PDB file of C-alpha atoms in Angstrom:
ATOM      1  CA  ALA A   8      14.336  -5.134  -3.341  1.00  0.00           C
ATOM      2  CA  GLN A   9      12.599  -8.323  -2.452  1.00  0.00           C
ATOM      3  CA  SER A  10       9.924  -9.811  -4.696  1.00  0.00           C
ATOM      4  CA  VAL A  11       7.943 -13.016  -5.039  1.00  0.00           C
ATOM      5  CA  THR A  12       6.901 -14.751  -8.245  1.00  0.00           C
ATOM      6  CA  GLN A  13       4.147 -17.320  -8.405  1.00  0.00           C
ATOM      7  CA  LEU A  14       4.288 -18.615 -11.928  1.00  0.00           C
ATOM      8  CA  ASP A  15       0.851 -20.209 -12.070  1.00  0.00           C
ATOM      9  CA  SER A  16      -2.267 -18.117 -11.631  1.00  0.00           C
ATOM     10  CA  GLN A  17      -4.500 -21.184 -11.544  1.00  0.00           C
ATOM     11  CA  VAL A  18      -3.832 -24.885 -11.059  1.00  0.00           C
ATOM     12  CA  PRO A  19      -6.691 -27.314 -11.775  1.00  0.00           C
ATOM     13  CA  VAL A  20      -6.240 -30.819 -10.397  1.00  0.00           C
ATOM     14  CA  PHE A  21      -8.396 -33.856  -9.731  1.00  0.00           C
ATOM     15  CA  GLU A  22      -9.163 -34.982  -6.207  1.00  0.00           C
ATOM     16  CA  GLU A  23      -6.541 -37.308  -4.703  1.00  0.00           C
ATOM     17  CA  ALA A  24      -3.930 -36.249  -7.267  1.00  0.00           C
ATOM     18  CA  PRO A  25      -0.626 -34.659  -6.205  1.00  0.00           C
ATOM     19  CA  VAL A  26      -0.053 -30.943  -6.661  1.00  0.00           C
ATOM     20  CA  GLU A  27       2.842 -28.501  -6.649  1.00  0.00           C
ATOM     21  CA  LEU A  28       2.417 -24.738  -6.456  1.00  0.00           C
ATOM     22  CA  ARG A  29       5.540 -22.902  -7.485  1.00  0.00           C
ATOM     23  CA  CYS A  30       7.126 -19.940  -5.741  1.00  0.00           C
ATOM     24  CA  ASN A  31      10.369 -18.133  -6.468  1.00  0.00           C
ATOM     25  CA  TYR A  32      11.700 -15.150  -4.579  1.00  0.00           C
ATOM     26  CA  SER A  33      14.287 -12.477  -5.102  1.00  0.00           C
ATOM     27  CA  SER A  34      16.261 -11.067  -2.196  1.00  0.00           C
ATOM     28  CA  SER A  35      19.792  -9.953  -1.469  1.00  0.00           C
ATOM     29  CA  VAL A  36      19.748 -11.135   2.139  1.00  0.00           C
ATOM     30  CA  SER A  37      18.564 -14.068   4.198  1.00  0.00           C
ATOM     31  CA  VAL A  38      14.825 -14.451   4.129  1.00  0.00           C
ATOM     32  CA  TYR A  39      11.897 -15.893   5.958  1.00  0.00           C
ATOM     33  CA  LEU A  40       9.358 -17.645   3.723  1.00  0.00           C
ATOM     34  CA  PHE A  41       5.668 -18.288   4.137  1.00  0.00           C
ATOM     35  CA  TRP A  42       2.657 -19.842   2.478  1.00  0.00           C
ATOM     36  CA  TYR A  43      -0.774 -18.449   3.274  1.00  0.00           C
ATOM     37  CA  VAL A  44      -4.180 -19.766   2.192  1.00  0.00           C
ATOM     38  CA  GLN A  45      -7.264 -17.672   1.529  1.00  0.00           C
ATOM     39  CA  TYR A  46     -10.754 -19.126   1.316  1.00  0.00           C
ATOM     40  CA  PRO A  47     -13.510 -17.069  -0.365  1.00  0.00           C
ATOM     41  CA  ASN A  48     -14.498 -13.919   1.512  1.00  0.00           C
ATOM     42  CA  GLN A  49     -12.035 -14.598   4.285  1.00  0.00           C
ATOM     43  CA  GLY A  50      -8.701 -13.278   5.447  1.00  0.00           C
ATOM     44  CA  LEU A  51      -5.422 -15.077   4.932  1.00  0.00           C
ATOM     45  CA  GLN A  52      -4.373 -17.944   7.184  1.00  0.00           C
ATOM     46  CA  LEU A  53      -0.842 -19.165   7.709  1.00  0.00           C
ATOM     47  CA  LEU A  54      -0.273 -22.579   6.155  1.00  0.00           C
ATOM     48  CA  LEU A  55       3.421 -23.037   6.911  1.00  0.00           C
ATOM     49  CA  LYS A  56       6.635 -21.062   7.353  1.00  0.00           C
ATOM     50  CA  TYR A  57      10.377 -21.347   7.057  1.00  0.00           C
ATOM     51  CA  LEU A  58      12.334 -19.246   9.541  1.00  0.00           C
ATOM     52  CA  SER A  59      15.474 -21.333  10.053  1.00  0.00           C
ATOM     53  CA  GLY A  60      16.625 -24.906  10.548  1.00  0.00           C
ATOM     54  CA  SER A  61      15.267 -27.754   8.449  1.00  0.00           C
ATOM     55  CA  THR A  62      14.578 -26.684   4.893  1.00  0.00           C
ATOM     56  CA  LEU A  63      11.536 -28.958   4.698  1.00  0.00           C
ATOM     57  CA  VAL A  64       8.521 -27.651   6.574  1.00  0.00           C
ATOM     58  CA  GLU A  65       5.106 -29.225   6.932  1.00  0.00           C
ATOM     59  CA  SER A  66       1.573 -28.127   7.769  1.00  0.00           C
ATOM     60  CA  ILE A  67      -0.948 -30.015   9.854  1.00  0.00           C
ATOM     61  CA  ASN A  68      -3.155 -30.746   6.842  1.00  0.00           C
ATOM     62  CA  GLY A  69      -0.602 -32.513   4.670  1.00  0.00           C
ATOM     63  CA  PHE A  70       1.080 -29.679   2.773  1.00  0.00           C
ATOM     64  CA  GLU A  71       4.837 -29.328   2.737  1.00  0.00           C
ATOM     65  CA  ALA A  72       7.314 -26.859   1.271  1.00  0.00           C
ATOM     66  CA  GLU A  73      11.054 -26.972   0.801  1.00  0.00           C
ATOM     67  CA  PHE A  74      13.352 -23.982   0.974  1.00  0.00           C
ATOM     68  CA  ASN A  75      15.935 -24.190  -1.809  1.00  0.00           C
ATOM     69  CA  LYS A  76      18.429 -21.386  -1.408  1.00  0.00           C
ATOM     70  CA  SER A  77      20.382 -22.095  -4.589  1.00  0.00           C
ATOM     71  CA  GLN A  78      17.225 -21.970  -6.694  1.00  0.00           C
ATOM     72  CA  THR A  79      15.608 -19.258  -4.556  1.00  0.00           C
ATOM     73  CA  SER A  80      12.448 -21.337  -4.433  1.00  0.00           C
ATOM     74  CA  PHE A  81       9.873 -22.369  -1.854  1.00  0.00           C
ATOM     75  CA  HIS A  82       7.461 -24.632  -3.731  1.00  0.00           C
ATOM     76  CA  LEU A  83       4.367 -25.980  -1.994  1.00  0.00           C
ATOM     77  CA  ARG A  84       3.390 -29.627  -2.432  1.00  0.00           C
ATOM     78  CA  LYS A  85       0.707 -32.043  -1.352  1.00  0.00           C
ATOM     79  CA  PRO A  86       0.720 -35.722  -2.346  1.00  0.00           C
ATOM     80  CA  SER A  87      -3.080 -36.071  -2.445  1.00  0.00           C
ATOM     81  CA  VAL A  88      -5.480 -33.120  -2.537  1.00  0.00           C
ATOM     82  CA  HIS A  89      -9.067 -32.890  -1.302  1.00  0.00           C
ATOM     83  CA  ILE A  90     -11.988 -30.861  -2.581  1.00  0.00           C
ATOM     84  CA  SER A  91     -11.668 -28.755   0.561  1.00  0.00           C
ATOM     85  CA  ASP A  92      -8.171 -27.630  -0.506  1.00  0.00           C
ATOM     86  CA  THR A  93      -9.758 -25.448  -3.187  1.00  0.00           C
ATOM     87  CA  ALA A  94      -8.590 -21.928  -2.306  1.00  0.00           C
ATOM     88  CA  GLU A  95      -6.095 -19.237  -3.228  1.00  0.00           C
ATOM     89  CA  TYR A  96      -2.544 -19.786  -2.041  1.00  0.00           C
ATOM     90  CA  PHE A  97      -0.058 -16.974  -1.510  1.00  0.00           C
ATOM     91  CA  CYS A  98       3.678 -17.235  -1.125  1.00  0.00           C
ATOM     92  CA  ALA A  99       5.339 -14.465   0.865  1.00  0.00           C
ATOM     93  CA  VAL A 100       8.821 -13.352   1.891  1.00  0.00           C
ATOM     94  CA  SER A 101      10.197 -11.230   4.709  1.00  0.00           C
ATOM     95  CA  GLU A 102      13.749 -10.015   5.168  1.00  0.00           C
ATOM     96  CA  ASP A 103      13.631  -9.129   8.842  1.00  0.00           C
ATOM     97  CA  SER A 104      12.077  -9.895  12.161  1.00  0.00           C
ATOM     98  CA  SER A 105       9.274  -7.421  11.659  1.00  0.00           C
ATOM     99  CA  TYR A 106       7.825 -10.085   9.357  1.00  0.00           C
ATOM    100  CA  LYS A 107       6.737  -7.366   6.959  1.00  0.00           C
ATOM    101  CA  LEU A 108       5.522  -9.649   4.194  1.00  0.00           C
ATOM    102  CA  ILE A 109       5.781  -9.129   0.466  1.00  0.00           C
ATOM    103  CA  PHE A 110       3.276 -11.386  -1.272  1.00  0.00           C
ATOM    104  CA  GLY A 111       3.220 -13.093  -4.622  1.00  0.00           C
ATOM    105  CA  SER A 112       0.249 -12.695  -6.927  1.00  0.00           C
ATOM    106  CA  GLY A 113      -1.361 -15.908  -5.700  1.00  0.00           C
ATOM    107  CA  THR A 114      -2.251 -19.272  -7.222  1.00  0.00           C
ATOM    108  CA  ARG A 115      -5.827 -20.467  -7.323  1.00  0.00           C
ATOM    109  CA  LEU A 116      -5.956 -24.205  -6.633  1.00  0.00           C
ATOM    110  CA  LEU A 117      -9.089 -25.763  -8.081  1.00  0.00           C
ATOM    111  CA  VAL A 118      -9.695 -29.346  -7.019  1.00  0.00           C
ATOM    112  CA  ARG A 119     -12.215 -31.237  -9.142  1.00  0.00           C
ATOM    113  CA  PRO A 120     -14.018 -34.452  -8.183  1.00  0.00           C
TER     114      PRO A 120
ATOM    115  CA  ASP B  20      -8.600 -14.430  21.792  1.00  0.00           C
ATOM    116  CA  ALA B  21     -11.043 -13.156  19.185  1.00  0.00           C
ATOM    117  CA  GLY B  22      -8.382 -12.553  16.573  1.00  0.00           C
ATOM    118  CA  VAL B  23      -7.846  -9.398  14.565  1.00  0.00           C
ATOM    119  CA  ILE B  24     -11.126  -7.512  14.346  1.00  0.00           C
ATOM    120  CA  GLN B  25     -11.932  -5.176  11.480  1.00  0.00           C
ATOM    121  CA  SER B  26     -14.892  -2.929  10.877  1.00  0.00           C
ATOM    122  CA  PRO B  27     -16.891  -2.353   8.850  1.00  0.00           C
ATOM    123  CA  ARG B  28     -16.917  -5.618   6.899  1.00  0.00           C
ATOM    124  CA  HIS B  29     -18.547  -3.895   3.958  1.00  0.00           C
ATOM    125  CA  GLU B  30     -18.675  -0.234   3.019  1.00  0.00           C
ATOM    126  CA  VAL B  31     -20.326   1.317   0.008  1.00  0.00           C
ATOM    127  CA  THR B  32     -19.824   5.024  -0.462  1.00  0.00           C
ATOM    128  CA  GLU B  33     -19.844   7.673  -3.107  1.00  0.00           C
ATOM    129  CA  MET B  34     -16.839   9.291  -4.669  1.00  0.00           C
ATOM    130  CA  GLY B  35     -15.581  12.197  -2.607  1.00  0.00           C
ATOM    131  CA  GLN B  36     -16.774  10.870   0.730  1.00  0.00           C
ATOM    132  CA  GLU B  37     -14.477  10.154   3.663  1.00  0.00           C
ATOM    133  CA  VAL B  38     -13.960   6.519   4.578  1.00  0.00           C
ATOM    134  CA  THR B  39     -12.595   5.256   7.884  1.00  0.00           C
ATOM    135  CA  LEU B  40     -11.622   1.635   8.378  1.00  0.00           C
ATOM    136  CA  ARG B  41     -10.915   0.306  11.841  1.00  0.00           C
ATOM    137  CA  CYS B  42      -8.770  -2.444  13.261  1.00  0.00           C
ATOM    138  CA  LYS B  43      -8.272  -4.021  16.648  1.00  0.00           C
ATOM    139  CA  PRO B  44      -5.129  -6.176  16.698  1.00  0.00           C
ATOM    140  CA  ILE B  45      -4.581  -9.199  18.868  1.00  0.00           C
ATOM    141  CA  SER B  46      -3.552  -8.221  22.365  1.00  0.00           C
ATOM    142  CA  GLY B  47       0.206  -8.402  22.904  1.00  0.00           C
ATOM    143  CA  HIS B  48       1.126  -8.162  19.241  1.00  0.00           C
ATOM    144  CA  ASP B  49       3.581  -5.336  18.663  1.00  0.00           C
ATOM    145  CA  TYR B  50       3.374  -5.029  14.887  1.00  0.00           C
ATOM    146  CA  LEU B  51       0.323  -3.940  12.918  1.00  0.00           C
ATOM    147  CA  PHE B  52       0.046  -3.948   9.137  1.00  0.00           C
ATOM    148  CA  TRP B  53      -2.472  -2.576   6.635  1.00  0.00           C
ATOM    149  CA  TYR B  54      -2.733  -4.363   3.279  1.00  0.00           C
ATOM    150  CA  ARG B  55      -4.932  -3.730   0.258  1.00  0.00           C
ATOM    151  CA  GLN B  56      -6.085  -6.516  -2.056  1.00  0.00           C
ATOM    152  CA  THR B  57      -7.311  -5.992  -5.607  1.00  0.00           C
ATOM    153  CA  MET B  58      -7.567  -8.254  -8.615  1.00  0.00           C
ATOM    154  CA  MET B  59      -5.154  -6.095 -10.597  1.00  0.00           C
ATOM    155  CA  ARG B  60      -2.404  -5.558  -8.038  1.00  0.00           C
ATOM    156  CA  GLY B  61      -2.863  -8.422  -5.587  1.00  0.00           C
ATOM    157  CA  LEU B  62      -1.865  -7.846  -1.956  1.00  0.00           C
ATOM    158  CA  GLU B  63      -0.058  -4.563  -1.375  1.00  0.00           C
ATOM    159  CA  LEU B  64       1.465  -3.457   1.914  1.00  0.00           C
ATOM    160  CA  LEU B  65       0.283   0.077   2.650  1.00  0.00           C
ATOM    161  CA  ILE B  66       1.815   0.853   6.032  1.00  0.00           C
ATOM    162  CA  TYR B  67       2.979  -0.838   9.198  1.00  0.00           C
ATOM    163  CA  PHE B  68       3.451   0.128  12.832  1.00  0.00           C
ATOM    164  CA  ASN B  69       5.704  -1.128  15.588  1.00  0.00           C
ATOM    165  CA  ASN B  70       4.621  -0.346  19.136  1.00  0.00           C
ATOM    166  CA  ASN B  71       2.119   2.180  17.743  1.00  0.00           C
ATOM    167  CA  VAL B  72       4.787   4.055  15.749  1.00  0.00           C
ATOM    168  CA  PRO B  73       4.558   4.134  11.932  1.00  0.00           C
ATOM    169  CA  ILE B  74       7.679   2.492  10.538  1.00  0.00           C
ATOM    170  CA  ASP B  75       7.135   2.414   6.785  1.00  0.00           C
ATOM    171  CA  ASP B  76       4.350   4.161   4.905  1.00  0.00           C
ATOM    172  CA  SER B  77       5.954   3.970   1.477  1.00  0.00           C
ATOM    173  CA  GLY B  78       3.084   1.823   0.231  1.00  0.00           C
ATOM    174  CA  MET B  79       0.430   4.435   0.934  1.00  0.00           C
ATOM    175  CA  PRO B  80      -0.713   5.349  -2.574  1.00  0.00           C
ATOM    176  CA  GLU B  81      -1.466   9.041  -2.136  1.00  0.00           C
ATOM    177  CA  ASP B  82      -1.904  11.803   0.380  1.00  0.00           C
ATOM    178  CA  ARG B  83      -5.584  10.960   0.400  1.00  0.00           C
ATOM    179  CA  PHE B  84      -4.646   7.947   2.522  1.00  0.00           C
ATOM    180  CA  SER B  85      -3.663   8.249   6.171  1.00  0.00           C
ATOM    181  CA  ALA B  86      -3.296   5.782   9.032  1.00  0.00           C
ATOM    182  CA  LYS B  87      -3.027   6.179  12.762  1.00  0.00           C
ATOM    183  CA  MET B  88      -2.469   3.960  15.756  1.00  0.00           C
ATOM    184  CA  PRO B  89      -3.304   5.982  18.872  1.00  0.00           C
ATOM    185  CA  ASN B  90      -2.814   2.999  21.185  1.00  0.00           C
ATOM    186  CA  ALA B  91      -1.852  -0.661  21.139  1.00  0.00           C
ATOM    187  CA  SER B  92      -5.413  -1.862  20.631  1.00  0.00           C
ATOM    188  CA  PHE B  93      -6.692   0.350  17.835  1.00  0.00           C
ATOM    189  CA  SER B  94      -5.740   1.570  14.382  1.00  0.00           C
ATOM    190  CA  THR B  95      -7.548   3.426  11.618  1.00  0.00           C
ATOM    191  CA  LEU B  96      -7.026   3.781   7.899  1.00  0.00           C
ATOM    192  CA  LYS B  97      -8.689   6.842   6.425  1.00  0.00           C
ATOM    193  CA  ILE B  98      -9.298   7.785   2.818  1.00  0.00           C
ATOM    194  CA  GLN B  99     -10.348  11.362   2.141  1.00  0.00           C
ATOM    195  CA  PRO B 100     -11.654  11.992  -0.449  1.00  0.00           C
ATOM    196  CA  SER B 101     -12.390   8.515  -1.743  1.00  0.00           C
ATOM    197  CA  GLU B 102     -12.271   7.612  -5.432  1.00  0.00           C
ATOM    198  CA  PRO B 103     -13.628   4.611  -7.391  1.00  0.00           C
ATOM    199  CA  ARG B 104     -10.089   3.246  -7.854  1.00  0.00           C
ATOM    200  CA  ASP B 105      -9.848   2.859  -4.078  1.00  0.00           C
ATOM    201  CA  SER B 106     -12.376   0.025  -4.267  1.00  0.00           C
ATOM    202  CA  ALA B 107     -10.650  -3.019  -2.766  1.00  0.00           C
ATOM    203  CA  VAL B 108     -10.528  -5.273   0.255  1.00  0.00           C
ATOM    204  CA  TYR B 109      -8.440  -3.746   3.025  1.00  0.00           C
ATOM    205  CA  PHE B 110      -6.842  -6.137   5.489  1.00  0.00           C
ATOM    206  CA  CYS B 111      -5.359  -5.433   8.867  1.00  0.00           C
ATOM    207  CA  ALA B 112      -2.874  -7.897  10.353  1.00  0.00           C
ATOM    208  CA  SER B 113      -0.815  -8.176  13.511  1.00  0.00           C
ATOM    209  CA  ASN B 114       2.050 -10.454  14.343  1.00  0.00           C
ATOM    210  CA  VAL B 115       4.066 -12.171  16.952  1.00  0.00           C
ATOM    211  CA  GLY B 116       6.739 -14.837  16.637  1.00  0.00           C
ATOM    212  CA  GLY B 117       6.826 -15.025  12.874  1.00  0.00           C
ATOM    213  CA  GLU B 118       3.156 -15.428  12.163  1.00  0.00           C
ATOM    214  CA  LEU B 119       0.981 -12.721  10.706  1.00  0.00           C
ATOM    215  CA  PHE B 120      -2.672 -12.942  11.779  1.00  0.00           C
ATOM    216  CA  PHE B 121      -5.137 -11.352   9.397  1.00  0.00           C
ATOM    217  CA  GLY B 122      -8.547  -9.908  10.007  1.00  0.00           C
ATOM    218  CA  GLU B 123     -11.394 -10.832   7.697  1.00  0.00           C
ATOM    219  CA  GLY B 124     -11.052  -7.611   5.769  1.00  0.00           C
ATOM    220  CA  SER B 125     -13.141  -4.547   4.955  1.00  0.00           C
ATOM    221  CA  ARG B 126     -14.582  -4.587   1.455  1.00  0.00           C
ATOM    222  CA  LEU B 127     -14.788  -1.018   0.177  1.00  0.00           C
ATOM    223  CA  THR B 128     -16.792  -0.034  -2.868  1.00  0.00           C
ATOM    224  CA  VAL B 129     -16.596   3.563  -4.033  1.00  0.00           C
ATOM    225  CA  LEU B 130     -19.251   4.489  -6.583  1.00  0.00           C
TER     226      LEU B 130
END
């Protein structure tokens, strides 16, 4: 059965510093991988996704993630964070085209001035 | 498009009462999902539909929970009778082309 592990429950970082949020998955088949962001009292919004092709995917607001099949990882990175990036970030995996997502437990990114 | 619409946004009820949560997916999306979010268990998939047909309800916690999708533009999640441990935020989501669109959630508190 597929599963997702987000090793860090909270990541504090200073504004303009780089950040990496870790995600590892377990699956016996090919997967689709996603990062979602949740701001307080809101639903989840897609940040970026890997479906096929280039293993490095980017979002419009400067985040990127790299699919590493050998390490079964899909870590999220940003070279310089802003206060507005403070939110909860969820990694998710799907094994088929229904895009039924299994989510990790989430990582709270706290950006300090 | 207005996005996925859920109602009510907040519901406070007493143990034993029936609760009905509603969802209107984005037009043209053929999959609809119900998730539950709690601090203890995170985001759990409860059930999902494809073209209005339930495909996998293995995440529904108990027989007290039921979900229906009578047409492509409406789904309900019902809890009867409700219990305090059902308190959570319930999200509905629909998808197309590899992106799941979430509603803003229904926050349920069972006293």
